[in-house]
mmCIF file of C-alpha atoms in Angstrom:
data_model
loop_
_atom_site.group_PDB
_atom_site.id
_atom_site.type_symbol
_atom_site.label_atom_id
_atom_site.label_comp_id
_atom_site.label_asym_id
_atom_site.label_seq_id
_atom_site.Cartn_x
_atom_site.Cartn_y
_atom_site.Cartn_z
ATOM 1 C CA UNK A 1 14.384 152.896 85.331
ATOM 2 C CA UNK A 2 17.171 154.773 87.241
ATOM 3 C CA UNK A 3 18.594 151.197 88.341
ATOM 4 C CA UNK A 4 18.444 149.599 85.353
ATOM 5 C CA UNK A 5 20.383 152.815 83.712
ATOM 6 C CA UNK A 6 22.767 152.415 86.815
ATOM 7 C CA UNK A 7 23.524 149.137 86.297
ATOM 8 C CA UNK A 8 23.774 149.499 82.063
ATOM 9 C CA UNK A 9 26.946 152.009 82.892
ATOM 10 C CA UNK A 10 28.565 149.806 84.964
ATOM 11 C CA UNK A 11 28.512 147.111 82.241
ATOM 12 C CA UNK A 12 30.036 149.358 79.583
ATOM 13 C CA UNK A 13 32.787 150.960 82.030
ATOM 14 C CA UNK A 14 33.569 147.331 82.690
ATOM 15 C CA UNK A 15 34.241 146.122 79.305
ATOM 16 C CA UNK A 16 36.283 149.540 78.820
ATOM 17 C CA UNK A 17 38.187 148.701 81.231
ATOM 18 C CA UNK A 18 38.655 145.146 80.205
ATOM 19 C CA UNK A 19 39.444 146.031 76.649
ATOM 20 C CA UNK A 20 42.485 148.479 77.907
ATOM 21 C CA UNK A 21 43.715 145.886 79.975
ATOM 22 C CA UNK A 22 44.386 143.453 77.225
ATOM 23 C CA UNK A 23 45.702 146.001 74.742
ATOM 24 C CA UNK A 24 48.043 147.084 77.844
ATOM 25 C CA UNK A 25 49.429 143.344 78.419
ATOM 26 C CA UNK A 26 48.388 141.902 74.863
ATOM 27 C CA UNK A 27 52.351 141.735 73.801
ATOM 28 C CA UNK A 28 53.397 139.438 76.739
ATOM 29 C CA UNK A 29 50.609 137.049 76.037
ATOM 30 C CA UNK A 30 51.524 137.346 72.217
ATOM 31 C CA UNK A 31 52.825 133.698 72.257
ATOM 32 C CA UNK A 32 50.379 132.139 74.570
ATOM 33 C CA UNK A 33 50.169 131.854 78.704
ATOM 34 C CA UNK A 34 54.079 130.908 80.066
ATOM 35 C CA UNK A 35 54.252 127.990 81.722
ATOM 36 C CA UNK A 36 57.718 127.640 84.629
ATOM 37 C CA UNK A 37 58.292 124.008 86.027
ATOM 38 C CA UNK A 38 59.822 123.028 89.575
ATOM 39 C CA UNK A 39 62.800 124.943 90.407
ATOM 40 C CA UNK A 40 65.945 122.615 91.805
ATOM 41 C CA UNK A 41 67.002 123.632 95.035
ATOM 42 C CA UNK A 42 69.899 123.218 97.717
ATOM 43 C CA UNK A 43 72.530 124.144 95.524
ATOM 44 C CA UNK A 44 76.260 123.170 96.424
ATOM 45 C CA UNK A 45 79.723 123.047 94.755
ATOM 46 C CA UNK A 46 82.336 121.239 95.154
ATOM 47 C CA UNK A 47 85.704 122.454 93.832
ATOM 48 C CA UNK A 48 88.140 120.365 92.528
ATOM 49 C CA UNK A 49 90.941 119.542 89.712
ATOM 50 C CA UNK A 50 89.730 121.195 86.402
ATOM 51 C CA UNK A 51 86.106 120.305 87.281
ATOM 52 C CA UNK A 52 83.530 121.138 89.970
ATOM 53 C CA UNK A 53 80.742 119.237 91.376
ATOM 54 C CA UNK A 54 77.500 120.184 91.561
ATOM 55 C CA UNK A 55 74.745 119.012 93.817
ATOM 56 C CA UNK A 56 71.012 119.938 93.850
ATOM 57 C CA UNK A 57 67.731 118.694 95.469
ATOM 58 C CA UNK A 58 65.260 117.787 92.476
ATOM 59 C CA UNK A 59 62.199 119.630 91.556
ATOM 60 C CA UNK A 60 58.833 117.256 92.880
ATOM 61 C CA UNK A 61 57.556 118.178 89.552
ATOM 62 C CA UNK A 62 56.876 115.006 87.501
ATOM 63 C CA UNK A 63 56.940 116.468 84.195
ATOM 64 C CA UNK A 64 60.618 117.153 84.795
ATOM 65 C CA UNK A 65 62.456 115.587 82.196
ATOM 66 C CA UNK A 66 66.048 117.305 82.236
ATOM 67 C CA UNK A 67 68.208 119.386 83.674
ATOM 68 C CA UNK A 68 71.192 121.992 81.806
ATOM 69 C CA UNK A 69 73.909 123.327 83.255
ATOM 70 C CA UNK A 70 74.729 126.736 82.035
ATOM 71 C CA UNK A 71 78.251 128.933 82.321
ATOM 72 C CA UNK A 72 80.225 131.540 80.973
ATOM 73 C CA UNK A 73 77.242 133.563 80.612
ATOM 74 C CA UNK A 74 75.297 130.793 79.146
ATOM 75 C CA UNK A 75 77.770 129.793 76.321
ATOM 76 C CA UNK A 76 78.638 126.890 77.762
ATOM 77 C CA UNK A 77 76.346 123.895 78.986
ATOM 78 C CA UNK A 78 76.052 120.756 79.980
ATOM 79 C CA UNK A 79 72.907 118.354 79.957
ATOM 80 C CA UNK A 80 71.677 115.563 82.336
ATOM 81 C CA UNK A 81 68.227 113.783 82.543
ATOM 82 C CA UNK A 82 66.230 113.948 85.552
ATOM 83 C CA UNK A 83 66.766 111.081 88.065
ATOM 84 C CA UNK A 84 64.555 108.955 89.978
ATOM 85 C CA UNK A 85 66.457 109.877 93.445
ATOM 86 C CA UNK A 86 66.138 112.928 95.357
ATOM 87 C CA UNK A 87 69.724 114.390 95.209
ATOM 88 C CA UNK A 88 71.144 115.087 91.625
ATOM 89 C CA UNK A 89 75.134 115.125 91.743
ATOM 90 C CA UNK A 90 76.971 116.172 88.479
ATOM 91 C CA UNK A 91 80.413 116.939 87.404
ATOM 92 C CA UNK A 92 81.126 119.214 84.804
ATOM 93 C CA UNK A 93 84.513 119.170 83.513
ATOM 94 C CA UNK A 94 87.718 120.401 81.138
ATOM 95 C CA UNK A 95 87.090 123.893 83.203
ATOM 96 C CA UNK A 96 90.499 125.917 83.338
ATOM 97 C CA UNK A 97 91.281 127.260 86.568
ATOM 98 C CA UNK A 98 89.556 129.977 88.199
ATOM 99 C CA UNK A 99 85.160 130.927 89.130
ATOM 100 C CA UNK A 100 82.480 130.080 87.598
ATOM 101 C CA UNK A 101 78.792 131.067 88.034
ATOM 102 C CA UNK A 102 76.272 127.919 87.362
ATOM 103 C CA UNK A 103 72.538 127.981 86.309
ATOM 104 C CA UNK A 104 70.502 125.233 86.559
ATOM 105 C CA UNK A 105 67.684 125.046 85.051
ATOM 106 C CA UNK A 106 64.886 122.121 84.795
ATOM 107 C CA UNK A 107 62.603 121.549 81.746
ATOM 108 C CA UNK A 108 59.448 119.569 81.722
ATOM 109 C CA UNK A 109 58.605 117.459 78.970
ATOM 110 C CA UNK A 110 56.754 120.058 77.204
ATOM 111 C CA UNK A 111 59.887 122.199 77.073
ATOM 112 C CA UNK A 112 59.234 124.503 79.523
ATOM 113 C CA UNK A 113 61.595 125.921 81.606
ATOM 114 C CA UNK A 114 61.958 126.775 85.268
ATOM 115 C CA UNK A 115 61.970 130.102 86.202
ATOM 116 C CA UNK A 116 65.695 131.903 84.455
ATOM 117 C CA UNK A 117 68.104 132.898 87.152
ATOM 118 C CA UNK A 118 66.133 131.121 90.341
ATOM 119 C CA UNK A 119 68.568 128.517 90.643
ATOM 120 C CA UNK A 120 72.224 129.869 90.141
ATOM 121 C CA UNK A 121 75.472 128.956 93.015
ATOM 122 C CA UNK A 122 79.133 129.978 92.272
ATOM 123 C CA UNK A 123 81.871 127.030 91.940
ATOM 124 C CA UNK A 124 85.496 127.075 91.868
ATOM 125 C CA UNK A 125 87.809 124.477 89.232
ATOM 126 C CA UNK A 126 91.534 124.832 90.878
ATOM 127 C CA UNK A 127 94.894 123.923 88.995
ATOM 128 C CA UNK A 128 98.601 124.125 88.921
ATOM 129 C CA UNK A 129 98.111 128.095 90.377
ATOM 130 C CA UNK A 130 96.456 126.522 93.395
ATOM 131 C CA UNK A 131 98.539 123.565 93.653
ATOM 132 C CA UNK A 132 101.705 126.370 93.556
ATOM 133 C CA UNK A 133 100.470 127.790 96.566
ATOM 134 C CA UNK A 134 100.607 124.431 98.806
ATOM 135 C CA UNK A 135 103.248 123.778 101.340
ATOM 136 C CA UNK A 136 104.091 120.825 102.907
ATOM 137 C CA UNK A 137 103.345 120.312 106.442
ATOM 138 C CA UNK A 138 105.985 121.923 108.379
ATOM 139 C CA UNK A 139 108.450 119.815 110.226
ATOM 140 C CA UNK A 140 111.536 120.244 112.294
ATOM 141 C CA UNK A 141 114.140 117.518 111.751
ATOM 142 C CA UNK A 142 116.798 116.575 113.884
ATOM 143 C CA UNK A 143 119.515 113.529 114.672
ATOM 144 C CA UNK A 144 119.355 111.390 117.241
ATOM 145 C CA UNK A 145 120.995 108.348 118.579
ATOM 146 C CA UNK A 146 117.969 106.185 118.275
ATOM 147 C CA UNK A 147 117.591 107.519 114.276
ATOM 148 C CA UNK A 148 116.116 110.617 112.727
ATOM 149 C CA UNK A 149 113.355 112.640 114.616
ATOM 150 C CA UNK A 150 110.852 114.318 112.560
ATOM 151 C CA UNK A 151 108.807 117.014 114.635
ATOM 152 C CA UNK A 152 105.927 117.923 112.565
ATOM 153 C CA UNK A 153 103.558 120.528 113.504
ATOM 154 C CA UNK A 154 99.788 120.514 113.738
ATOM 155 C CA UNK A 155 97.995 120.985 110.433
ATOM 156 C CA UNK A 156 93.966 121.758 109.870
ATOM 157 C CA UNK A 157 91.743 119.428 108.301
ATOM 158 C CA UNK A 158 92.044 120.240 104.897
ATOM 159 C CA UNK A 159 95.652 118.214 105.769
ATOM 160 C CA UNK A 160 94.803 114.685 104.757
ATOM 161 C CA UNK A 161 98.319 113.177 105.428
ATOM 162 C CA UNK A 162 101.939 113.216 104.625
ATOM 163 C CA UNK A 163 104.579 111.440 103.689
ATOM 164 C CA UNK A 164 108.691 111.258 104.213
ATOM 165 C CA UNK A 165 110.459 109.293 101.676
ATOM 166 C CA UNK A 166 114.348 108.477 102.991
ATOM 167 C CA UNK A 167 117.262 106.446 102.245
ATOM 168 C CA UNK A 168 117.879 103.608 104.700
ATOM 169 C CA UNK A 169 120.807 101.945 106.591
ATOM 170 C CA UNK A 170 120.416 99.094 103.658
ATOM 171 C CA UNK A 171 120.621 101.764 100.881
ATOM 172 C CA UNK A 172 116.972 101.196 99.956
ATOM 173 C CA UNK A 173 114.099 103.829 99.739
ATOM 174 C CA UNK A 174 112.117 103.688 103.276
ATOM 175 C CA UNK A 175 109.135 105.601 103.229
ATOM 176 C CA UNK A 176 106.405 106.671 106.264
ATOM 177 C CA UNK A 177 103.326 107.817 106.127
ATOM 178 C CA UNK A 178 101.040 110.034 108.453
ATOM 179 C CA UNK A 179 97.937 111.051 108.987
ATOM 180 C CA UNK A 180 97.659 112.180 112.509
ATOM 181 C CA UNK A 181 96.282 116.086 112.338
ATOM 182 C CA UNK A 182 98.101 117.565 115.926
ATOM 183 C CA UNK A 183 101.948 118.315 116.146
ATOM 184 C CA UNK A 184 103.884 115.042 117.090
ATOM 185 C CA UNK A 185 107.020 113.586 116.361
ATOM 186 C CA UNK A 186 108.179 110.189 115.086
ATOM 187 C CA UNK A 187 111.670 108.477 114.523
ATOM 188 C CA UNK A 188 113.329 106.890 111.564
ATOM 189 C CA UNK A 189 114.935 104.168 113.096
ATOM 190 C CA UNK A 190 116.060 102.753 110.183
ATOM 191 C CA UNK A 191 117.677 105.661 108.796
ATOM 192 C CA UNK A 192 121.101 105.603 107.102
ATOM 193 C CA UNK A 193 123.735 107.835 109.213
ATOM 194 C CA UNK A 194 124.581 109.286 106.539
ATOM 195 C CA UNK A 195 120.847 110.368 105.379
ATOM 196 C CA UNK A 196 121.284 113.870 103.212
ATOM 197 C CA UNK A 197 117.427 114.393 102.629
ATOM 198 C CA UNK A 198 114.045 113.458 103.521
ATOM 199 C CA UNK A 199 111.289 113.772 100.642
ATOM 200 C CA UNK A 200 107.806 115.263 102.289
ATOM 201 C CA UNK A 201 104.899 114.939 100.156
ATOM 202 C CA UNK A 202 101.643 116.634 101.947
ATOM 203 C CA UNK A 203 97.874 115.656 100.226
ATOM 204 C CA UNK A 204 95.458 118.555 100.708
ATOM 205 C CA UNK A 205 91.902 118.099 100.103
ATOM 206 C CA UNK A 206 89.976 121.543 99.779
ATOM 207 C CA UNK A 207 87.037 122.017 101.708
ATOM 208 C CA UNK A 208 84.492 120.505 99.988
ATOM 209 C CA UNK A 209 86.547 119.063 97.698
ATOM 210 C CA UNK A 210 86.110 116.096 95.398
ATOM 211 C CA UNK A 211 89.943 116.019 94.414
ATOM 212 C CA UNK A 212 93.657 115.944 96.417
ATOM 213 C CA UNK A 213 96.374 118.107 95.694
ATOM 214 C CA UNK A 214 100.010 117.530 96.768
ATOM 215 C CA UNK A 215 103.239 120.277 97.661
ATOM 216 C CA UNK A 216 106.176 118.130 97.815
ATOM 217 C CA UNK A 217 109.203 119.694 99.139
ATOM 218 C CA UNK A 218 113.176 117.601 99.529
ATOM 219 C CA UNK A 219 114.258 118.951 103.202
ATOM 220 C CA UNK A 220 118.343 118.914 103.564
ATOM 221 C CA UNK A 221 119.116 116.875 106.938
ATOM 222 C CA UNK A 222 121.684 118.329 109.128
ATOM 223 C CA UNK A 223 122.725 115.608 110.889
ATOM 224 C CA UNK A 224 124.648 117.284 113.785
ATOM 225 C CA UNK A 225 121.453 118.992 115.136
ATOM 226 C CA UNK A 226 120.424 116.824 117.777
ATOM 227 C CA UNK A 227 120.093 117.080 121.599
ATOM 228 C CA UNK A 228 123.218 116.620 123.219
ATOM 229 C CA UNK A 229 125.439 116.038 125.972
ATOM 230 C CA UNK A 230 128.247 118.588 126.263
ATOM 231 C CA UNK A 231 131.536 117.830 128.499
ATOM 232 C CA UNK A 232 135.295 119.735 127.915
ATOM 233 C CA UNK A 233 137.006 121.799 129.518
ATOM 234 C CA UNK A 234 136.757 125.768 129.908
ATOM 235 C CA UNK A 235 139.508 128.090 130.881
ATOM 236 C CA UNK A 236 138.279 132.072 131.511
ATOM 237 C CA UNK A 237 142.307 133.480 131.840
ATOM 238 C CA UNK A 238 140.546 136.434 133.668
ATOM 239 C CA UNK A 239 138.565 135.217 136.671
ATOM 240 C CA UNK A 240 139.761 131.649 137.702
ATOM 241 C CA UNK A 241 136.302 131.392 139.841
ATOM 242 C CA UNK A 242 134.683 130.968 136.147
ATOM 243 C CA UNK A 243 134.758 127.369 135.062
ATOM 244 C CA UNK A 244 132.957 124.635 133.025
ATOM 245 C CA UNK A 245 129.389 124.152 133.667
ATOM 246 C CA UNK A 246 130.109 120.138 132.264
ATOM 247 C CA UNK A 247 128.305 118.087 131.816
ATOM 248 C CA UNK A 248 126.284 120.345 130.706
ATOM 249 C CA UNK A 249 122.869 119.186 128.467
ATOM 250 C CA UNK A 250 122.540 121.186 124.924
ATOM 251 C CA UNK A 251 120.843 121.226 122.092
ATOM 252 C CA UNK A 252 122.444 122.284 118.789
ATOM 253 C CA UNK A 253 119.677 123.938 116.803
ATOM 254 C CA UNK A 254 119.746 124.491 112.873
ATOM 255 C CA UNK A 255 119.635 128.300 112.249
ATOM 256 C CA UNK A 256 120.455 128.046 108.095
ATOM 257 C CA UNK A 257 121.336 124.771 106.439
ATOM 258 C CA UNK A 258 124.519 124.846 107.730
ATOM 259 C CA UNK A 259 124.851 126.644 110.851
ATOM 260 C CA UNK A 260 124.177 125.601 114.106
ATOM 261 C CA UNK A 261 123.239 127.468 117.447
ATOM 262 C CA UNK A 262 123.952 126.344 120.716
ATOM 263 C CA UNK A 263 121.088 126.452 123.466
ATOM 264 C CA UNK A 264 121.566 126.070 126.895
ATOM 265 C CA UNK A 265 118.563 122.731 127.806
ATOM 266 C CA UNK A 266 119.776 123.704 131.660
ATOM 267 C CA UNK A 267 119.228 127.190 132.514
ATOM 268 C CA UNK A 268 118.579 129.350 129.733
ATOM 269 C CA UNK A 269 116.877 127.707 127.280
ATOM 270 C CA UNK A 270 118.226 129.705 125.289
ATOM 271 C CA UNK A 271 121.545 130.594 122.959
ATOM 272 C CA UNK A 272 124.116 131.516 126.126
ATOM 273 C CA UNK A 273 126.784 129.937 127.323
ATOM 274 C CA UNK A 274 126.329 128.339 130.607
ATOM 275 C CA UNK A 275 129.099 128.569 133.129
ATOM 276 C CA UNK A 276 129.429 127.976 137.340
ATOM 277 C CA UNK A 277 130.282 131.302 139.220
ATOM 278 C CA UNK A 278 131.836 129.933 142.216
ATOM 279 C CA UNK A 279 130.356 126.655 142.196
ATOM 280 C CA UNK A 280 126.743 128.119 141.293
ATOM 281 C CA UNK A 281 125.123 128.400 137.564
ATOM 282 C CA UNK A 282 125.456 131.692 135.397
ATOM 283 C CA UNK A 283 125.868 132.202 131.661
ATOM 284 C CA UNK A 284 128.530 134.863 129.805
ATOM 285 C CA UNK A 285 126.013 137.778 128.714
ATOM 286 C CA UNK A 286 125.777 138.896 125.042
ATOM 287 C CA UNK A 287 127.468 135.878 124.219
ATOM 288 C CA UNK A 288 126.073 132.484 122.292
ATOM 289 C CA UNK A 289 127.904 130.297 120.148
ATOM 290 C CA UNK A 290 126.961 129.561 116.558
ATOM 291 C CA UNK A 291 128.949 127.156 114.666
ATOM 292 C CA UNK A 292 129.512 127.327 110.715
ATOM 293 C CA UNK A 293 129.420 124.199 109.167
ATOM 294 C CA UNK A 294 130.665 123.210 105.693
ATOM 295 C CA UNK A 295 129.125 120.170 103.657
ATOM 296 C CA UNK A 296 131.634 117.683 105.002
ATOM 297 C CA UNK A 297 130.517 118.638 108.853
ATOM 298 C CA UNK A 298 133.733 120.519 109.367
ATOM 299 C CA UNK A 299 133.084 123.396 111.711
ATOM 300 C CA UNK A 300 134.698 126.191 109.567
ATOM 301 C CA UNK A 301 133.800 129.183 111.816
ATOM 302 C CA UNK A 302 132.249 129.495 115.406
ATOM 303 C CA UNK A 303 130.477 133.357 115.445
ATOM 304 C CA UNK A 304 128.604 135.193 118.279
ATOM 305 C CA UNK A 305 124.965 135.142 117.989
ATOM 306 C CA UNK A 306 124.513 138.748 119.360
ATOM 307 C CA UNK A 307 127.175 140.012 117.077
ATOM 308 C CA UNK A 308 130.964 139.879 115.917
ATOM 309 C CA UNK A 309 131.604 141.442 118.525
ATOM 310 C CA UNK A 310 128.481 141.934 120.739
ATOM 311 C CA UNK A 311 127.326 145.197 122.944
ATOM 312 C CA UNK A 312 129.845 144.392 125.164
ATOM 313 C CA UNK A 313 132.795 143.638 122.921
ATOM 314 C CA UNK A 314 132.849 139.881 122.676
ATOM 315 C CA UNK A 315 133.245 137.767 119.766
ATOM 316 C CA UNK A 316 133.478 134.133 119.442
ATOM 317 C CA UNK A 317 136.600 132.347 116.904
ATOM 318 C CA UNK A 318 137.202 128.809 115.919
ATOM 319 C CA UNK A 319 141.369 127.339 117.675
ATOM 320 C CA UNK A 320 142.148 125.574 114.767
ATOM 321 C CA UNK A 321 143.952 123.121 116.619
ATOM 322 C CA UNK A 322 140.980 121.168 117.890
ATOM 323 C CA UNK A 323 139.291 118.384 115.969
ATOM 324 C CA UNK A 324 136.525 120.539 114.725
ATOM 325 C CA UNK A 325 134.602 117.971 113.235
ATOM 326 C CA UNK A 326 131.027 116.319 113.573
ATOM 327 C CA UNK A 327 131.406 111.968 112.859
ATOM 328 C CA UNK A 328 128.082 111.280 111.419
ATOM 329 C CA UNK A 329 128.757 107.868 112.322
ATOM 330 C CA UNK A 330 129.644 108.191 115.620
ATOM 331 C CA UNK A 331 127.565 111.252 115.845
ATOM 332 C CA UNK A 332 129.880 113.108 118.486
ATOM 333 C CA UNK A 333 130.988 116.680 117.518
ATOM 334 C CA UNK A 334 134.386 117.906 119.085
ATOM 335 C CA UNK A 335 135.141 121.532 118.512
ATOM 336 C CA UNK A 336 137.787 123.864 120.114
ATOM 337 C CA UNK A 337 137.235 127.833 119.924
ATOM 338 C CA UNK A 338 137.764 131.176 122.181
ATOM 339 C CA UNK A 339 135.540 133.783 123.447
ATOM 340 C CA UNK A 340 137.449 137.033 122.898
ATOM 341 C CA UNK A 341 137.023 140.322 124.954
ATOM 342 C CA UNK A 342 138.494 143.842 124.649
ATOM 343 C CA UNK A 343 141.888 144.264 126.468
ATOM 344 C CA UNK A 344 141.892 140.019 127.055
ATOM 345 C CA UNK A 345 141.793 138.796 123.552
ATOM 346 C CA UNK A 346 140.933 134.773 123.700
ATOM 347 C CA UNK A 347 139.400 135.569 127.512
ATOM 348 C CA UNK A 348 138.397 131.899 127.458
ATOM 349 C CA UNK A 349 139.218 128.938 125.897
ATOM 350 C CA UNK A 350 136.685 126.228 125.178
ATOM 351 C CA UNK A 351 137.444 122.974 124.598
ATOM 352 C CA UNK A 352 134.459 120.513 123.825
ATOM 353 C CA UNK A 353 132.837 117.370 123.103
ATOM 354 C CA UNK A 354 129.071 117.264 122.413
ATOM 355 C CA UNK A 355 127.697 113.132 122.211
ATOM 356 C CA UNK A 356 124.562 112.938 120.698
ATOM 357 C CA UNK A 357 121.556 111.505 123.282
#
């Protein structure tokens, strides 16, 4: 009888129990039992020009019937039916520039939903703010006697190539293209001698990208930097055991559009003058020659690069009685000019000729 009492309680506790337990979770079952389908996975975006692509494995589910794209907080959408391949890859497009967070969501045929928020990945659409931002490749230009040289650096992969548009011997439009990712250089051997510009164009594609953006930049030529070979004569009216250091091998280096250094390829490898000290190589200190150019390739000025004057008092000036002229066509620069010291005035006298190798 005890048992059978025992046992009586236990059955009434239970359906107690039971009975709160509904009540307690009665309004989330209000509608029915919730059903979630197969939640895509592998999410990846791709940015690109007003539009991003979007890449997802497919649910295994085979009630699946589509998929919706949701953004800006679910104001947005965009709707594609379930495919018979594993990989789904979508573009959604007309996005203005800037982040956007994507949900994707699968629904079964019933209507049911995957699970909200389980599947969400951040993409990027990039414009004209982007495209702002994008330099060409960088690229040292300089004359030669073979044509133009263009030195490009090395550029990272998101560099897919670039190209120089120039004006030929002929007068047409030549044009080169390039592709290759470490620093190199490359000459336009059919340049005109006369060439004012080159047109770089360099086509980015971001990484993971599905679209290519361009910076395009017009780079003024100065045709008198080059590598040269300088001979003259030098005359130091102070110390007669000072003399010319010819031939001597140069390079004159664009510092500004229009302004040229001189660097010492021999000794220094740098901006001095080289000179022979009795026979054996040495350079003037605190002195290095800059030349001032106008558009016409008339050297207008000739400064010191350490100052007007220097530390040590010297300055550099342009004898107007020399040629003082780079011949684009010839491309030989002649150019006559004084270093000038405290107590000495023109010190030495410089006259030289620099023919492009």
């Amino acid at each position: 009888m005890k048992n059978i009492m025992y046992a009586l309680l236990l059955t009434v506790t239970g359906l107690g129990a039971c009975t709160k337990m509904d009540h307690e979770y009665a309004p989330y079952l209000s509608n029915g039992e919730i059903f979630y389908t197969g939640v895509p996975t592998n999410l990846v975006a791709h940015p690109g020009r007003g539009r991003v692509g979007l890449q997802f494995t497919q649910s295994k589910d085979p009630n699946i019937a589509r998929y919706v794209i949701y953004w800006n907080n679910r104001s947005s959408k965009l709707e594609v039916p379930a495919s018979d391949s594993v990989l789904q890859q979508v573009i959604v497009p007309n996005l203005t520039e800037g982040e956007y967070a994507f949900e994707i969501v699968a629904y079964d045929k019933a209507g049911n939903p995957s699970t909200p928020g389980s599947a969400v990945i951040t993409g990027t659409s990039l414009g004209q703010a982007y495209e702002n931002n994008l330099q060409t490749r960088r690229v040292n230009i300089s004359n030669s006697q073979a044509g133009i040289i263009l030195g490009f650096s090395s550029m990272d992969t998101t560099c897919k190539y670039t190209t120089a548009a120039y004006t030929t011997a002929s007068g047409t439009t030549g044009s080169a293209k390039y592709t290759n990712a470490g620093a190199f250089e490359d000459t336009l051997k059919d340049a005109s001698k006369q060439l004012a510009s080159v047109v770089l164009k360099t086509a980015y594609v971001p990484l993971s990208g599905i679209d290519t953006f361009y910076a395009q930049q017009t780079m003024p030529v100065n045709l008198a930097a080059a590598k040269y070979t300088c001979t003259g004569q030098m005359v130091d009216y102070t110390n007669a055991s000072l003399t010319g250091p010819y031939p001597w091998n140069v390079t004159l280096r664009p510092a500004t559009a229009t302004q040229l250094e001189l660097v010492d390829n021999d000794q220094t490898n740098e901006v001095y003058h080289k000179i022979l000290s009795g026979g054996s190589n040495s350079y003037y200190g605190s002195f290095g020659v800059v030349f001032n150019l106008d558009n016409n390739y008339n050297v207008i000025s000739v400064i010191n690069k350490y100052g007007q004057p220097s530390s040590n008092g010297r300055s550099a000036e342009l004898d107007p009685s020399g040629i003082n002229k780079f011949d684009p066509a010839t491309r030989t620069l002649k150019v006559k000019y004084w270093m000038n010291q405290p107590g000495a005035t023109h010190r030495t006298s410089f006259d030289e000729t620099f023919s492009m190798k």
